[in-house]
GROMACS .gro file of C-alpha atoms in nm:
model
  323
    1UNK     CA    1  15.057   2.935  11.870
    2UNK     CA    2  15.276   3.033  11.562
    3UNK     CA    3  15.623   3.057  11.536
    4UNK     CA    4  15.617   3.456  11.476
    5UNK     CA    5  15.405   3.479  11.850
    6UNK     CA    6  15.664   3.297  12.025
    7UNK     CA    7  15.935   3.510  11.897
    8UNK     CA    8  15.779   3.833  11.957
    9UNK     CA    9  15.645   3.727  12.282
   10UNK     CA   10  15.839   3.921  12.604
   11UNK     CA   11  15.780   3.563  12.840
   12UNK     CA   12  15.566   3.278  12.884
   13UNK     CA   13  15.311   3.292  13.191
   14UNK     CA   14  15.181   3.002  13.313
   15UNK     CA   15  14.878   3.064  13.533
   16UNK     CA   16  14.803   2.908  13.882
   17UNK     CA   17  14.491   2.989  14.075
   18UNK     CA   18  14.545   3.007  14.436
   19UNK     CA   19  14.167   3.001  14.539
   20UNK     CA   20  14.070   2.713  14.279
   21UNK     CA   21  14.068   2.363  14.293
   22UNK     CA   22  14.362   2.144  14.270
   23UNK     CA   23  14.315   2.107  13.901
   24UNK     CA   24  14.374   2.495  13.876
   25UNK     CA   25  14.664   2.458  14.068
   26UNK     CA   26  14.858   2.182  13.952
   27UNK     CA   27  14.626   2.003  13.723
   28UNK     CA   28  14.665   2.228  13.424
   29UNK     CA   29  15.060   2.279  13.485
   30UNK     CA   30  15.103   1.904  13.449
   31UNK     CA   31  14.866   1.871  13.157
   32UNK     CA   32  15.103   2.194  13.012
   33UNK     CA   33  15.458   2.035  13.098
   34UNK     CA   34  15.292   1.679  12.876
   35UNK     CA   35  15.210   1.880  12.578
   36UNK     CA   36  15.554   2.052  12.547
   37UNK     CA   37  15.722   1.707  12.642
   38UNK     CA   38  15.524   1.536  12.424
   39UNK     CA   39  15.416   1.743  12.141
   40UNK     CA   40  15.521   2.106  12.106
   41UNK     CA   41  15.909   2.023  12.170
   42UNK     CA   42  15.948   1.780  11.968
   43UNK     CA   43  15.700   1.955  11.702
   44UNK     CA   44  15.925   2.227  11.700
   45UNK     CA   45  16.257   2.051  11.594
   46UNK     CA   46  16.039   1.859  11.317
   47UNK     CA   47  15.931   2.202  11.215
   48UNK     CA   48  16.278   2.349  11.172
   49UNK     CA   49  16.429   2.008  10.988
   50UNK     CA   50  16.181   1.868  10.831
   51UNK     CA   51  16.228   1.580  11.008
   52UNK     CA   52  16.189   1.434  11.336
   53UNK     CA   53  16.503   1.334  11.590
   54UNK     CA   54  16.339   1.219  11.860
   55UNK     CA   55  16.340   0.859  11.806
   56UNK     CA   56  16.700   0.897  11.768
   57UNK     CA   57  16.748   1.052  12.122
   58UNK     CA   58  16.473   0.844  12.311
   59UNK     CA   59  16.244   1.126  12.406
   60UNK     CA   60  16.515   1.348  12.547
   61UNK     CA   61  16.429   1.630  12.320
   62UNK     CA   62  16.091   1.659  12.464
   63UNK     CA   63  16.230   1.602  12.822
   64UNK     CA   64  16.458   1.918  12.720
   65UNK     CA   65  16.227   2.114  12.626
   66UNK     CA   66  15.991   2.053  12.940
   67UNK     CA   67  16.278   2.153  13.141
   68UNK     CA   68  16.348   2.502  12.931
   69UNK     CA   69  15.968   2.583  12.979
   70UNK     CA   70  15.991   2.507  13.412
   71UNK     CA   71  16.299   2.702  13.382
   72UNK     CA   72  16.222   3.038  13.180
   73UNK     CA   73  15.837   3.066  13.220
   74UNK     CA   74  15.640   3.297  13.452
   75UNK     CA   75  15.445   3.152  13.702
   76UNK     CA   76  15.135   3.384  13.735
   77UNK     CA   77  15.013   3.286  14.073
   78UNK     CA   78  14.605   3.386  14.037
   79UNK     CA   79  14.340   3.537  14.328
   80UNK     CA   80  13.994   3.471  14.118
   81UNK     CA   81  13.768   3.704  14.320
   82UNK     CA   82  13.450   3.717  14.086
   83UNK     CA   83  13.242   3.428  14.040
   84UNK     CA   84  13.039   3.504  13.751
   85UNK     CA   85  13.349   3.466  13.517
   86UNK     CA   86  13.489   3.207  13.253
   87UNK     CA   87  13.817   3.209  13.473
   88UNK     CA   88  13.597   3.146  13.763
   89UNK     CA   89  13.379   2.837  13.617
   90UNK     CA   90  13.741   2.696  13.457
   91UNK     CA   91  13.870   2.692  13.766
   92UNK     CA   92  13.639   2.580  13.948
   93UNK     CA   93  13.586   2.906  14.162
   94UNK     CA   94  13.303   2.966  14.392
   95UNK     CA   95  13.131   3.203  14.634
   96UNK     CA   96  13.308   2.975  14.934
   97UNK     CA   97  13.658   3.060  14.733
   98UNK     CA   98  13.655   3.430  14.801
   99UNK     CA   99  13.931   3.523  14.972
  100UNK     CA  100  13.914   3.790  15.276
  101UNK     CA  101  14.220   4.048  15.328
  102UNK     CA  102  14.376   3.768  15.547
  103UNK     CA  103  14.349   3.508  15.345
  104UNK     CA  104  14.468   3.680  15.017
  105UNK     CA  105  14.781   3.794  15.216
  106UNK     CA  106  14.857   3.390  15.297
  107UNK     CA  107  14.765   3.271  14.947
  108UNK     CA  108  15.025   3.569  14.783
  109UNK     CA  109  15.272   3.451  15.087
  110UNK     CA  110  15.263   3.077  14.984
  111UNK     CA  111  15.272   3.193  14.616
  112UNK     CA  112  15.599   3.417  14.666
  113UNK     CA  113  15.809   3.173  14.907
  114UNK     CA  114  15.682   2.827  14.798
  115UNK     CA  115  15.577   2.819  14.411
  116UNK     CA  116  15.814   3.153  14.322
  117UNK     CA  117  15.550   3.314  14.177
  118UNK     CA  118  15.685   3.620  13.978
  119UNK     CA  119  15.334   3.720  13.943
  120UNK     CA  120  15.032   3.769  14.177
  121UNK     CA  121  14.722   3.853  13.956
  122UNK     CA  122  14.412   3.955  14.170
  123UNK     CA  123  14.139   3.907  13.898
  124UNK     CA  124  13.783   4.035  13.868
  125UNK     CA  125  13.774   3.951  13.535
  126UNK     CA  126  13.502   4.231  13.329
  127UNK     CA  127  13.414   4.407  13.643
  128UNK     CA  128  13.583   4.654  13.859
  129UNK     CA  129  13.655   4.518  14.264
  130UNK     CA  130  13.639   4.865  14.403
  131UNK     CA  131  13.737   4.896  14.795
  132UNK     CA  132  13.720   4.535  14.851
  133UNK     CA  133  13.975   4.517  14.552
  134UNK     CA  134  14.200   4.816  14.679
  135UNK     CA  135  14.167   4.656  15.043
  136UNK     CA  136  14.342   4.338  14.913
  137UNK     CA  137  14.583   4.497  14.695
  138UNK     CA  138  14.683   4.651  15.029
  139UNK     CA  139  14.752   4.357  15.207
  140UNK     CA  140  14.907   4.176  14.916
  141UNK     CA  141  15.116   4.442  14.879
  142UNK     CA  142  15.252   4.449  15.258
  143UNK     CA  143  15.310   4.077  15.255
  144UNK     CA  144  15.518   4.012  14.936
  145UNK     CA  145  15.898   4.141  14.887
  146UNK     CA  146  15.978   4.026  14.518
  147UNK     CA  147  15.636   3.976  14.314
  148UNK     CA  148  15.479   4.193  14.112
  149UNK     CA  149  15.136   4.234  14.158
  150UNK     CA  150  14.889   4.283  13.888
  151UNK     CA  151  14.547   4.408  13.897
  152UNK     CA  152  14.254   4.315  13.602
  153UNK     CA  153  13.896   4.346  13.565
  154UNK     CA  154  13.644   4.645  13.494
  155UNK     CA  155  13.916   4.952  13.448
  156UNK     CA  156  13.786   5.188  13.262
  157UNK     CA  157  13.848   5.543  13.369
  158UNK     CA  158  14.143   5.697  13.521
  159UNK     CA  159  14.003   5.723  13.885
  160UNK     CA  160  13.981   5.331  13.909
  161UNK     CA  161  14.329   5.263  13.718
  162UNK     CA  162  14.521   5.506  13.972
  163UNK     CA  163  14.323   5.369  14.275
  164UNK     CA  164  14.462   5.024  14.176
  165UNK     CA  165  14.792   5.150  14.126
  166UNK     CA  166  14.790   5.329  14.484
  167UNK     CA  167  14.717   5.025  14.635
  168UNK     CA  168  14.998   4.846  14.545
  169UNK     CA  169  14.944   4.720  14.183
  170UNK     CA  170  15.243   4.701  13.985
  171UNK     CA  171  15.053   4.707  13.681
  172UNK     CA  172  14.665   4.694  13.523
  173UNK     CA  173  14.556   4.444  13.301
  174UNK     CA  174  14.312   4.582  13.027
  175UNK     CA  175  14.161   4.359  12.809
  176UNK     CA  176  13.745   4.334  12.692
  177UNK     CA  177  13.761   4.720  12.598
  178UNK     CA  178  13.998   4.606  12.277
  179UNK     CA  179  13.690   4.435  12.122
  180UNK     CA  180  13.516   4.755  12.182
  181UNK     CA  181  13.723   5.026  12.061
  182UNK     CA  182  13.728   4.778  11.715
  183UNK     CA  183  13.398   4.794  11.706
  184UNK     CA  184  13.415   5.180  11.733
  185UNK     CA  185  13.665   5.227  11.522
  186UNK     CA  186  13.432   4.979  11.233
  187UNK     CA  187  13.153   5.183  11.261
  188UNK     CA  188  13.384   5.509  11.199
  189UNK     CA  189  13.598   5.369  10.900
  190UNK     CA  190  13.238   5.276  10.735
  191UNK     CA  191  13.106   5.645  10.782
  192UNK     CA  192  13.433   5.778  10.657
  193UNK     CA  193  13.447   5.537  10.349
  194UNK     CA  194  13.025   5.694  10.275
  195UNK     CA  195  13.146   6.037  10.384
  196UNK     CA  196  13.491   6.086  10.171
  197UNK     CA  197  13.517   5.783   9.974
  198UNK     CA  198  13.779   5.509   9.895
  199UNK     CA  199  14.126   5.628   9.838
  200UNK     CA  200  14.012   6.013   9.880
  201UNK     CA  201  14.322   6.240  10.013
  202UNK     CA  202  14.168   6.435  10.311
  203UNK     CA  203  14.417   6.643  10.534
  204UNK     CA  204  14.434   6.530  10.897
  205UNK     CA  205  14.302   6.769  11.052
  206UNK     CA  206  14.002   6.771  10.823
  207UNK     CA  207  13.995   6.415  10.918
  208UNK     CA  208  13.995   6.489  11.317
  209UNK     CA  209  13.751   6.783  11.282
  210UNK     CA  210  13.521   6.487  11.118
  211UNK     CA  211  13.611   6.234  11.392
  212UNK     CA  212  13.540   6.457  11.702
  213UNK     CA  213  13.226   6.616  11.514
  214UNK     CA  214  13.075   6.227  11.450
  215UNK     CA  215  13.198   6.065  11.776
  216UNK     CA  216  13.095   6.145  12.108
  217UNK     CA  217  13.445   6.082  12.214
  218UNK     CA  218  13.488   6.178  12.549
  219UNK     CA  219  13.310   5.888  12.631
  220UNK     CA  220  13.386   5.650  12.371
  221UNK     CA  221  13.588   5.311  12.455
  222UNK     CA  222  13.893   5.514  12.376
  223UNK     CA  223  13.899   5.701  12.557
  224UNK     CA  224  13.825   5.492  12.828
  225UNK     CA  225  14.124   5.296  12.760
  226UNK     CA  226  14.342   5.548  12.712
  227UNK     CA  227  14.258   5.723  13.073
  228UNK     CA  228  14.366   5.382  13.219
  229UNK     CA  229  14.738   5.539  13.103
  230UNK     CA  230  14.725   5.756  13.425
  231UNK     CA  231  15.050   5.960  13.287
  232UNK     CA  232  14.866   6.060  12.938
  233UNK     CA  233  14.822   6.434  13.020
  234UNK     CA  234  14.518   6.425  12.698
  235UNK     CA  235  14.286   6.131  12.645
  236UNK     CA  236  14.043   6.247  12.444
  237UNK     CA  237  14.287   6.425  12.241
  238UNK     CA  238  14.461   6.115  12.180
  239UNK     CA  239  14.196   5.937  12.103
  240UNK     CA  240  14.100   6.201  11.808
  241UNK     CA  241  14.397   6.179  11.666
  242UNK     CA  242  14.420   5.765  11.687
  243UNK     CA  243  14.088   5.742  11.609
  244UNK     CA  244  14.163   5.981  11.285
  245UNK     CA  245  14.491   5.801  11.163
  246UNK     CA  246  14.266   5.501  11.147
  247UNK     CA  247  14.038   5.653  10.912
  248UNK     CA  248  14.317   5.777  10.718
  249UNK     CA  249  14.464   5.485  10.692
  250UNK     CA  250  14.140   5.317  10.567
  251UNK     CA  251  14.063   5.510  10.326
  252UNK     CA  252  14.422   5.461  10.166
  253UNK     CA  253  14.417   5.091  10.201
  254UNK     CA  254  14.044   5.105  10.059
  255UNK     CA  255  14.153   5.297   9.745
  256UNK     CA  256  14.444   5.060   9.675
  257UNK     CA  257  14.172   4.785   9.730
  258UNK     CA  258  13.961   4.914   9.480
  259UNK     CA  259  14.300   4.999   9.211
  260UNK     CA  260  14.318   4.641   9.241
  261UNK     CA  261  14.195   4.354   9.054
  262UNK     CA  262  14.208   3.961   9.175
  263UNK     CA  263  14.546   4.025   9.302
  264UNK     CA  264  14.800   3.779   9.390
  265UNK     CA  265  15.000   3.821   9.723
  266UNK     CA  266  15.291   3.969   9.563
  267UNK     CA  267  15.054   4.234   9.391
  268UNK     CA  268  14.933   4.334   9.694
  269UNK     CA  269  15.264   4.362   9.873
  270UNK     CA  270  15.412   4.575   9.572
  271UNK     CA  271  15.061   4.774   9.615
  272UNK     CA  272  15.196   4.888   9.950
  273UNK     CA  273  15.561   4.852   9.938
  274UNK     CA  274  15.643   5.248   9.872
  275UNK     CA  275  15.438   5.399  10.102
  276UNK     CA  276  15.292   5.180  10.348
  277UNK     CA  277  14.897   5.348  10.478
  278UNK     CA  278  14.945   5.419  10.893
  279UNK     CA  279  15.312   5.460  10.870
  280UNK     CA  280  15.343   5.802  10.974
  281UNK     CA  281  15.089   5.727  11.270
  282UNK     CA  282  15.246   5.409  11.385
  283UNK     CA  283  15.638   5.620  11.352
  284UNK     CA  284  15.482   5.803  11.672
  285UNK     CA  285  15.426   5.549  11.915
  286UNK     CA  286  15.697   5.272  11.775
  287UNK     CA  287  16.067   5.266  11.868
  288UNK     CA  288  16.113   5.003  11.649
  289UNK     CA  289  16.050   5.023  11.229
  290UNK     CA  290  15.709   5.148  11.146
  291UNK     CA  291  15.746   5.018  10.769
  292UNK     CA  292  15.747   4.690  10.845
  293UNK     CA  293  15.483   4.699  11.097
  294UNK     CA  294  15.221   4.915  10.887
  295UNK     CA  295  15.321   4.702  10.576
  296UNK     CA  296  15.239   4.361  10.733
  297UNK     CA  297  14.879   4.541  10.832
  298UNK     CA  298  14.822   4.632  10.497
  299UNK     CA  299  14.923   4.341  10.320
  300UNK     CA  300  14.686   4.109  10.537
  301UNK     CA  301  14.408   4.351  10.554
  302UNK     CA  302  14.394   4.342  10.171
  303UNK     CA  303  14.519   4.005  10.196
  304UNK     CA  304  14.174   3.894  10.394
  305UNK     CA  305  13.990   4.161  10.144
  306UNK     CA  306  14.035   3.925   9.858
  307UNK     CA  307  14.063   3.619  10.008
  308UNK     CA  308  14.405   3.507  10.059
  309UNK     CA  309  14.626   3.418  10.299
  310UNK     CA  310  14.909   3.660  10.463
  311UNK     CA  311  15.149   3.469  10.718
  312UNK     CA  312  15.289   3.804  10.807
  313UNK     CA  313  14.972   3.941  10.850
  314UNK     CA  314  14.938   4.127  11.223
  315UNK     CA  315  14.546   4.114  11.115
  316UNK     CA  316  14.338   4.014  11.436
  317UNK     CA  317  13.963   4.080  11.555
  318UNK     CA  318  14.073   4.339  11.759
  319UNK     CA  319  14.115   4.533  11.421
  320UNK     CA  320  13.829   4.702  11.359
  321UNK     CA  321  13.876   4.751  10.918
  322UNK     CA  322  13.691   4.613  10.691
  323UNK     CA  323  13.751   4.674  10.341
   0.00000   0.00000   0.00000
């Protein structure tokens, strides 16, 4: 974990499986609390000084830090309900685990007024729980007074996302269709780059016409994600137009790609510094400065282009450009 996640992260969730074994309960926590004692706490300080104090205060540094994490994290208190799962087989989770309505409600009791869990995650983890999911949410619901209850696994249309919420979920949890909509968008940004070509100025709504004419996307991934936003009047209107300001933005970083030759980082960041590609699109759905954020994509998307490295860089796999 880099210094740059843990600053921009809103809280630290530490998971506990209520229908695991021990090992998912407590195992893991303790193995957690040793590495921050032991390692990341002290790590940290070394980091910042250069040097390390903790022979100088006979481990207390690491015993401070434990306490900090006990103290500010989240303790996500998890209902694993399908088997077939990596969450499942890590913690140990089997077909005699399943909880019934009953049993759910005690587990989310014990988790609320014994461990403090902030959070009770009922997980299906890739596919959707349907009524047995909604029946539980239900029942959590009635029995806890503080927790928030999250729901993940297999939401992707707006039907399934509000039925969760109606049934008591504080929140939805949306995670494998990320990897899709990259892929989506990869295969788009590669037609655009054969259909316009690098660094070609095409107006917007030339670029959306293009989009919705080349994409089914109604039923594309994002669409599907986007429905999950049960207060988003337009999906597949929104999805046109994020869909187009990726291409857009492609194309621009692709033509400053191809202006340059064997750059060195600070080449590429001057490349990008007076206009930064996907700043307009990204000044729409930020509250906070766009610049910064559509520089820091640019600079390690060209960054990983020609083979350097960006420690700014927001560049993940679930950003589907290649350039």
């Amino acid at each position: 974990m880099t210094e740059q996640t843990r600053d921009q992260a809103a809280f630290l969730a530490i998971p506990e499986v209520l229908n695991g074994d021990s090992q998912a309960l407590v195992g893991t926590l303790g193995e957690g609390i040793e590495y921050v004692r032991e390692d990341l706490g002290p790590g940290m300080v070394e980091e910042k000084l250069g040097f390390s104090l903790d022979g100088l205060f006979d481990g207390k540094l690491g015993d401070l830090a434990a306490a900090w994490l006990m103290e500010e994290a989240v303790f996500e208190a998890y209902i694993i309900m399908n088997v077939d799962s990596a969450a499942a087989r890590e913690a140990n989770v089997t077909d005699e685990d399943l909880l019934t309505p009953q049993e759910a409600r005690q587990r989310a009791l014990a988790a609320e007024y014994h461990l403090e869990s902030e959070l009770v995650y009922l997980e299906y983890s890739g596919t959707f729980g349907g009524e047995e999911a909604v029946e539980l949410l239900e029942t959590i619901d009635d029995a806890v007074a503080w927790s928030r209850i999250w729901y993940g696994g297999g939401l992707d249309s707006r039907e399934n996302a509000q039925a969760v919420l109606d049934a008591g979920a504080d929140a939805v949890v949306v995670g494998n269709v990320f990897h899709e909509i990259a892929s989506l968008e990869a295969d788009l940004t590669e037609e655009a780059l054969a259909e316009f070509g690098a660094g070609a100025d095409v107006d917007r709504d030339r670029i959306e016409d293009w989009v919705a004419e080349t994409a089914d996307v109604g039923e594309t991934s994002a669409t599907r994600y986007l429905s999950t936003i049960t207060d988003l009047p337009d999906p597949e209107d929104r999805a046109t137009r994020y869909l187009a300001a990726g291409v857009e933005t492609t194309l621009a970083l692709a033509g400053i790609a191809a202006d340059l030759d064997d750059p060195s980082m600070a080449e590429i960041r001057e490349a990008v510094a007076d206009s930064p590609p996907g700043e307009d699109a990204l000044a729409t759905v930020l509250d906070g400065d766009a610049s910064s954020v559509a520089t820091a994509i640019a600079v390690g998307l060209l960054a990983e282009r020609f083979g350097l490295s960006s420690e700014e860089s927001f560049v993940g796999p679930h950003v589907g450009v290649d350039l």
